[in-house]
Amino acid sequence: KLAEFTGVKHALACASGTDALTIPLMALGIGAGDEVITTTFSFIATAETIVLAGATPVYVDIDPKTYNIDPAKIEAAITSKTKAIMPVSLYGQMADMDAINAIAKKHNLHVVEDAAQSFGATYKNQRSCSMSIASGTSFFPAKPLGCYGDGGAIFTNDDNLAKVMKEIREHGSETRYYHTRLGMNGRLDTLQCAILLAKLERYPWELQQRQRLGQRYNDAFSSIKVTDFQIPVVEAGLTSAWAQYTITVGDRAGFQKKLTDKGIPTSVHYPRIMPDQPWYKAQLSKQSTKPTDWSISRWAADHVISLPIYPDMDDKTQDIVIAAVKDALK
């Protein structure tokens, strides 16, 4: 069902979005001494999976409109150790996959899409998870398609890669009790599978609702002219899964308090870029290329804030949020 929805040959359910990225890297033979280029701005699991595979993450700054990795800055980070690019489809919108795939082809690199937040999004009518050698998504309850515990899935059109990833997912076993490679316990439990099968039937409607609500927010906020206030930009030819509706504001703490005082929940995705996280910052010396300017993502980390968005949100509830945002920006 997942493969059919996404338009790929193979979909492998797994235990988490983290496993859904670690397993493809392992299956592609990426490990010690290798480098994987990724964004600075994502949940830490993106960099974590690269390290868990044994490789070194190399960080590239983001596009200021979409918050996804900036393809124009990727080539400067490529070295003889680079084996893959891991773009993140942040907040539900896919990165510039045409540009990224072109760079990867030029330099003979793999692309593994981190689609944890973008399951169901499209790029020029192609689904997220269908535009790279492998991709991984998350079914954590907070994700657009969430189960009731934790879960994920891996996607590929490559028959041999699918076979290897399945073996890795099941302790590296080719057949039961016959282990031909290093693996893990990455299987998704039956209960979560049943929940996802039921929720997948409703998911096209949920995507439509998220897109309607995202556009409704944008329509309400588009005329606001306040310093540092920015609404999400969905690029032409793309659709977003709207995992989050994330804006930027000048005084985030003050803005957040005003909304909290009115009973409106908010979240920050994310308050610190990955290479500034203490453990990962200590690993930067392992990169072949020295850290470069990450000013755009650092600015985003200081200013982004996410508003409520969920499929069953009614217009009346959204109007309350809209009014509170406008009042807080005065």
Tab-separated table of C-alpha atoms in Angstrom:
chain	number	residue	atom	x	y	z
A	1	LYS	CA	0.000	0.000	0.000
A	2	LEU	CA	2.806	2.431	0.846
A	3	ALA	CA	4.660	1.605	-2.371
A	4	GLU	CA	1.486	2.052	-4.402
A	5	PHE	CA	0.730	5.394	-2.758
A	6	THR	CA	4.257	6.667	-3.343
A	7	GLY	CA	4.727	5.239	-6.832
A	8	VAL	CA	7.815	3.126	-6.138
A	9	LYS	CA	8.519	-0.602	-6.477
A	10	HIS	CA	9.514	-1.346	-2.902
A	11	ALA	CA	8.412	-0.077	0.506
A	12	LEU	CA	9.801	-1.600	3.694
A	13	ALA	CA	8.107	-0.790	6.978
A	14	CYS	CA	10.559	-0.274	9.826
A	15	ALA	CA	10.643	0.644	13.485
A	16	SER	CA	11.291	4.396	13.213
A	17	GLY	CA	12.230	7.261	10.944
A	18	THR	CA	15.758	6.978	12.309
A	19	ASP	CA	15.994	3.357	11.157
A	20	ALA	CA	14.471	4.415	7.832
A	21	LEU	CA	17.570	6.514	7.129
A	22	THR	CA	20.242	4.434	8.844
A	23	ILE	CA	19.346	1.240	6.973
A	24	PRO	CA	19.697	2.732	3.446
A	25	LEU	CA	23.076	4.238	4.319
A	26	MET	CA	24.276	0.877	5.604
A	27	ALA	CA	22.884	-0.920	2.551
A	28	LEU	CA	24.686	1.483	0.213
A	29	GLY	CA	27.969	0.614	1.909
A	30	ILE	CA	28.428	4.052	3.441
A	31	GLY	CA	30.503	3.936	6.600
A	32	ALA	CA	33.809	4.796	8.236
A	33	GLY	CA	35.885	7.304	6.282
A	34	ASP	CA	32.933	8.431	4.162
A	35	GLU	CA	31.125	11.761	4.218
A	36	VAL	CA	27.459	12.538	3.655
A	37	ILE	CA	26.376	16.080	2.819
A	38	THR	CA	23.233	17.255	4.552
A	39	THR	CA	21.485	20.380	5.782
A	40	THR	CA	22.366	22.280	8.927
A	41	PHE	CA	18.707	22.714	9.856
A	42	SER	CA	16.704	19.642	10.832
A	43	PHE	CA	15.845	17.395	13.742
A	44	ILE	CA	19.031	15.815	15.066
A	45	ALA	CA	18.101	12.346	13.758
A	46	THR	CA	19.230	13.446	10.287
A	47	ALA	CA	22.858	13.831	11.369
A	48	GLU	CA	22.527	11.013	13.871
A	49	THR	CA	21.762	8.427	11.179
A	50	ILE	CA	24.885	9.393	9.243
A	51	VAL	CA	27.022	8.944	12.350
A	52	LEU	CA	25.292	5.674	13.260
A	53	ALA	CA	26.212	4.343	9.812
A	54	GLY	CA	29.838	5.198	10.617
A	55	ALA	CA	30.159	8.191	8.283
A	56	THR	CA	30.718	11.900	8.907
A	57	PRO	CA	28.015	14.516	8.274
A	58	VAL	CA	29.069	17.585	6.300
A	59	TYR	CA	26.687	20.493	6.730
A	60	VAL	CA	25.418	22.946	4.110
A	61	ASP	CA	23.355	26.067	4.803
A	62	ILE	CA	19.721	26.482	3.785
A	63	ASP	CA	17.618	28.398	1.313
A	64	PRO	CA	16.134	31.409	3.168
A	65	LYS	CA	12.645	30.888	1.706
A	66	THR	CA	12.098	27.142	2.063
A	67	TYR	CA	14.570	26.315	4.877
A	68	ASN	CA	15.694	23.307	2.833
A	69	ILE	CA	19.320	22.679	1.847
A	70	ASP	CA	20.600	25.228	-0.686
A	71	PRO	CA	21.768	23.309	-3.794
A	72	ALA	CA	23.987	26.219	-4.836
A	73	LYS	CA	26.191	25.550	-1.796
A	74	ILE	CA	26.483	21.771	-2.105
A	75	GLU	CA	29.334	21.440	-4.610
A	76	ALA	CA	31.730	23.431	-2.431
A	77	ALA	CA	31.305	20.759	0.251
A	78	ILE	CA	32.068	17.779	-2.015
A	79	THR	CA	35.411	16.009	-1.513
A	80	SER	CA	36.906	12.659	-2.458
A	81	LYS	CA	35.302	11.264	0.700
A	82	THR	CA	31.770	12.316	-0.211
A	83	LYS	CA	29.507	9.367	-0.937
A	84	ALA	CA	25.981	10.749	-0.654
A	85	ILE	CA	23.718	13.754	-0.228
A	86	MET	CA	20.887	13.599	2.293
A	87	PRO	CA	18.409	16.425	1.626
A	88	VAL	CA	15.674	16.966	4.203
A	89	SER	CA	12.158	17.789	3.040
A	90	LEU	CA	11.578	20.155	5.947
A	91	TYR	CA	8.140	21.136	7.244
A	92	GLY	CA	6.533	18.982	4.532
A	93	GLN	CA	8.030	20.505	1.366
A	94	MET	CA	10.584	18.634	-0.720
A	95	ALA	CA	13.995	20.122	-1.364
A	96	ASP	CA	15.081	21.109	-4.889
A	97	MET	CA	15.423	17.511	-6.046
A	98	ASP	CA	16.163	18.286	-9.701
A	99	ALA	CA	19.187	20.381	-8.766
A	100	ILE	CA	20.337	17.946	-6.077
A	101	ASN	CA	20.000	14.911	-8.343
A	102	ALA	CA	21.922	16.719	-11.094
A	103	ILE	CA	24.800	17.457	-8.712
A	104	ALA	CA	24.764	13.866	-7.476
A	105	LYS	CA	24.866	12.492	-11.020
A	106	LYS	CA	27.756	14.802	-11.942
A	107	HIS	CA	29.822	13.619	-8.971
A	108	ASN	CA	28.613	9.991	-8.879
A	109	LEU	CA	26.930	10.325	-5.484
A	110	HIS	CA	23.895	8.655	-3.954
A	111	VAL	CA	20.892	10.705	-2.844
A	112	VAL	CA	18.922	9.548	0.196
A	113	GLU	CA	15.909	11.754	0.905
A	114	ASP	CA	15.031	12.397	4.534
A	115	ALA	CA	11.279	12.489	4.007
A	116	ALA	CA	10.330	12.204	7.674
A	117	GLN	CA	8.079	15.266	7.392
A	118	SER	CA	6.985	15.109	3.758
A	119	PHE	CA	5.154	11.830	3.120
A	120	GLY	CA	2.535	12.664	0.502
A	121	ALA	CA	4.141	15.889	-0.724
A	122	THR	CA	4.829	16.237	-4.445
A	123	TYR	CA	7.589	17.661	-6.625
A	124	LYS	CA	6.393	18.263	-10.190
A	125	ASN	CA	3.774	15.524	-9.722
A	126	GLN	CA	6.258	13.040	-8.248
A	127	ARG	CA	5.701	11.933	-4.679
A	128	SER	CA	8.180	12.476	-1.915
A	129	CYS	CA	10.164	9.238	-1.408
A	130	SER	CA	10.221	8.488	-5.155
A	131	MET	CA	13.038	10.695	-6.467
A	132	SER	CA	16.212	9.117	-5.079
A	133	ILE	CA	17.948	5.749	-4.844
A	134	ALA	CA	16.418	5.406	-1.384
A	135	SER	CA	14.413	7.501	1.027
A	136	GLY	CA	13.023	7.217	4.507
A	137	THR	CA	9.939	8.593	6.208
A	138	SER	CA	8.654	8.623	9.770
A	139	PHE	CA	5.313	7.563	11.210
A	140	PHE	CA	5.924	9.088	14.633
A	141	PRO	CA	2.506	10.269	15.916
A	142	ALA	CA	3.323	13.946	15.304
A	143	LYS	CA	4.088	13.353	11.612
A	144	PRO	CA	1.480	13.905	8.845
A	145	LEU	CA	0.837	10.148	8.668
A	146	GLY	CA	1.420	8.946	12.193
A	147	CYS	CA	0.890	5.637	13.934
A	148	TYR	CA	0.123	5.243	17.648
A	149	GLY	CA	3.666	4.482	18.722
A	150	ASP	CA	6.696	4.856	16.498
A	151	GLY	CA	7.418	3.687	12.990
A	152	GLY	CA	8.860	4.472	9.597
A	153	ALA	CA	9.282	3.194	6.069
A	154	ILE	CA	12.011	2.960	3.440
A	155	PHE	CA	11.399	3.344	-0.295
A	156	THR	CA	13.409	2.344	-3.358
A	157	ASN	CA	13.042	1.249	-6.975
A	158	ASP	CA	16.243	-0.804	-6.808
A	159	ASP	CA	15.543	-4.543	-6.439
A	160	ASN	CA	18.936	-5.482	-5.005
A	161	LEU	CA	19.000	-2.549	-2.599
A	162	ALA	CA	15.534	-3.513	-1.356
A	163	LYS	CA	16.784	-7.050	-0.677
A	164	VAL	CA	19.819	-5.816	1.245
A	165	MET	CA	17.773	-3.312	3.271
A	166	LYS	CA	15.274	-6.010	4.206
A	167	GLU	CA	18.125	-8.199	5.457
A	168	ILE	CA	19.635	-5.352	7.484
A	169	ARG	CA	16.209	-4.606	8.975
A	170	GLU	CA	16.045	-8.217	10.211
A	171	HIS	CA	19.413	-8.579	11.970
A	172	GLY	CA	21.294	-9.042	8.691
A	173	SER	CA	19.615	-12.378	8.025
A	174	GLU	CA	19.310	-13.762	4.503
A	175	THR	CA	17.187	-16.585	5.880
A	176	ARG	CA	16.213	-17.326	9.463
A	177	TYR	CA	19.272	-17.910	11.675
A	178	TYR	CA	21.618	-17.306	8.736
A	179	HIS	CA	23.204	-13.866	9.091
A	180	THR	CA	25.319	-12.674	6.177
A	181	ARG	CA	25.733	-9.008	7.130
A	182	LEU	CA	25.534	-6.600	10.056
A	183	GLY	CA	21.939	-5.672	10.775
A	184	MET	CA	19.532	-4.469	13.429
A	185	ASN	CA	16.070	-5.075	14.785
A	186	GLY	CA	14.315	-2.559	12.568
A	187	ARG	CA	10.969	-4.247	12.071
A	188	LEU	CA	7.635	-2.469	12.563
A	189	ASP	CA	5.229	-4.251	14.893
A	190	THR	CA	1.946	-5.667	13.610
A	191	LEU	CA	-0.264	-3.306	15.603
A	192	GLN	CA	1.345	-0.198	14.103
A	193	CYS	CA	1.054	-1.720	10.618
A	194	ALA	CA	-2.673	-2.258	11.138
A	195	ILE	CA	-3.118	1.312	12.361
A	196	LEU	CA	-1.223	2.722	9.380
A	197	LEU	CA	-3.247	0.665	6.901
A	198	ALA	CA	-6.441	2.129	8.335
A	199	LYS	CA	-5.089	5.685	8.468
A	200	LEU	CA	-3.699	5.480	4.942
A	201	GLU	CA	-7.265	5.183	3.611
A	202	ARG	CA	-8.040	8.612	5.073
A	203	TYR	CA	-4.694	10.176	4.285
A	204	PRO	CA	-5.499	11.763	0.884
A	205	TRP	CA	-8.280	13.722	2.584
A	206	GLU	CA	-5.946	14.698	5.422
A	207	LEU	CA	-3.389	15.984	2.926
A	208	GLN	CA	-6.060	18.099	1.237
A	209	GLN	CA	-7.076	19.512	4.602
A	210	ARG	CA	-3.499	20.350	5.555
A	211	GLN	CA	-2.989	22.080	2.206
A	212	ARG	CA	-6.233	24.019	2.597
A	213	LEU	CA	-5.324	25.125	6.109
A	214	GLY	CA	-1.790	26.073	5.088
A	215	GLN	CA	-3.117	28.207	2.247
A	216	ARG	CA	-5.720	29.731	4.540
A	217	TYR	CA	-3.005	30.807	6.973
A	218	ASN	CA	-0.954	32.242	4.116
A	219	ASP	CA	-3.939	34.183	2.762
A	220	ALA	CA	-4.590	35.633	6.217
A	221	PHE	CA	-0.977	36.661	6.844
A	222	SER	CA	0.247	37.638	3.373
A	223	SER	CA	-0.506	41.345	3.773
A	224	ILE	CA	1.292	41.712	7.116
A	225	LYS	CA	4.403	43.876	6.822
A	226	VAL	CA	6.423	43.488	10.005
A	227	THR	CA	10.214	43.241	10.287
A	228	ASP	CA	11.434	39.620	10.302
A	229	PHE	CA	7.916	38.241	9.769
A	230	GLN	CA	7.878	35.610	7.043
A	231	ILE	CA	5.251	33.066	6.050
A	232	PRO	CA	5.975	29.694	4.410
A	233	VAL	CA	6.750	29.670	0.699
A	234	VAL	CA	5.711	26.644	-1.352
A	235	GLU	CA	7.700	26.687	-4.577
A	236	ALA	CA	5.943	26.525	-7.961
A	237	GLY	CA	5.205	22.976	-9.057
A	238	LEU	CA	5.410	21.610	-5.515
A	239	THR	CA	2.862	20.682	-2.878
A	240	SER	CA	3.582	20.464	0.833
A	241	ALA	CA	2.385	17.884	3.329
A	242	TRP	CA	2.334	20.765	5.855
A	243	ALA	CA	3.872	18.785	8.690
A	244	GLN	CA	4.265	22.174	10.331
A	245	TYR	CA	3.082	25.676	9.574
A	246	THR	CA	6.215	27.604	10.460
A	247	ILE	CA	6.619	31.373	10.400
A	248	THR	CA	9.419	33.662	11.529
A	249	VAL	CA	9.061	36.562	13.953
A	250	GLY	CA	11.470	39.120	15.353
A	251	ASP	CA	10.917	38.577	19.079
A	252	ARG	CA	10.075	34.888	19.294
A	253	ALA	CA	9.986	34.661	23.082
A	254	GLY	CA	7.644	37.628	23.371
A	255	PHE	CA	5.447	36.409	20.523
A	256	GLN	CA	5.262	32.908	21.956
A	257	LYS	CA	4.278	34.217	25.397
A	258	LYS	CA	1.434	36.268	23.933
A	259	LEU	CA	0.028	33.197	22.202
A	260	THR	CA	0.547	30.995	25.261
A	261	ASP	CA	-1.335	33.513	27.401
A	262	LYS	CA	-4.290	33.058	25.030
A	263	GLY	CA	-4.121	29.294	25.255
A	264	ILE	CA	-2.619	28.763	21.806
A	265	PRO	CA	0.133	26.138	21.638
A	266	THR	CA	3.270	26.737	19.585
A	267	SER	CA	6.481	24.814	18.922
A	268	VAL	CA	9.971	25.670	17.716
A	269	HIS	CA	11.389	23.540	14.884
A	270	TYR	CA	14.329	23.915	15.615
A	271	PRO	CA	16.008	26.157	18.206
A	272	ARG	CA	19.581	25.097	17.399
A	273	ILE	CA	21.208	23.961	14.163
A	274	MET	CA	22.620	20.431	14.143
A	275	PRO	CA	26.339	21.329	13.961
A	276	ASP	CA	25.901	23.591	17.001
A	277	GLN	CA	24.589	20.723	19.139
A	278	PRO	CA	27.311	19.938	21.709
A	279	TRP	CA	28.219	16.373	20.705
A	280	TYR	CA	28.060	17.099	16.971
A	281	LYS	CA	30.015	20.339	17.300
A	282	ALA	CA	32.855	18.324	18.814
A	283	GLN	CA	32.928	16.140	15.688
A	284	LEU	CA	33.311	18.982	13.163
A	285	SER	CA	37.074	18.539	13.000
A	286	LYS	CA	36.487	15.205	11.218
A	287	GLN	CA	35.116	16.972	8.132
A	288	SER	CA	37.392	17.271	5.105
A	289	THR	CA	36.001	20.726	4.418
A	290	LYS	CA	36.120	23.314	7.164
A	291	PRO	CA	32.794	24.622	8.477
A	292	THR	CA	31.468	27.470	6.376
A	293	ASP	CA	28.970	30.248	6.907
A	294	TRP	CA	25.723	28.885	8.345
A	295	SER	CA	24.250	32.313	9.044
A	296	ILE	CA	20.904	31.677	7.344
A	297	SER	CA	20.121	28.567	9.350
A	298	ARG	CA	21.349	30.164	12.571
A	299	TRP	CA	19.018	33.100	11.936
A	300	ALA	CA	16.160	30.679	11.294
A	301	ALA	CA	16.909	28.823	14.527
A	302	ASP	CA	16.472	32.094	16.422
A	303	HIS	CA	13.247	33.147	14.700
A	304	VAL	CA	11.112	30.191	13.538
A	305	ILE	CA	7.930	29.245	15.370
A	306	SER	CA	5.224	26.777	14.362
A	307	LEU	CA	1.485	27.351	14.681
A	308	PRO	CA	-1.186	24.666	15.142
A	309	ILE	CA	-2.143	22.770	11.975
A	310	TYR	CA	-3.886	19.401	11.835
A	311	PRO	CA	-6.461	17.838	9.473
A	312	ASP	CA	-9.456	18.120	11.812
A	313	MET	CA	-8.809	21.780	12.616
A	314	ASP	CA	-11.976	23.727	11.783
A	315	ASP	CA	-12.098	27.243	10.392
A	316	LYS	CA	-13.375	28.702	13.658
A	317	THR	CA	-10.389	27.333	15.570
A	318	GLN	CA	-7.969	28.510	12.909
A	319	ASP	CA	-9.551	31.971	12.941
A	320	ILE	CA	-8.832	32.211	16.668
A	321	VAL	CA	-5.160	31.446	15.984
A	322	ILE	CA	-5.048	33.930	13.100
A	323	ALA	CA	-6.532	36.703	15.244
A	324	ALA	CA	-4.087	35.973	18.069
A	325	VAL	CA	-1.106	36.065	15.688
A	326	LYS	CA	-2.186	39.389	14.217
A	327	ASP	CA	-2.683	40.829	17.682
A	328	ALA	CA	0.707	39.551	18.875
A	329	LEU	CA	2.449	41.186	15.912
A	330	LYS	CA	1.033	44.645	16.624
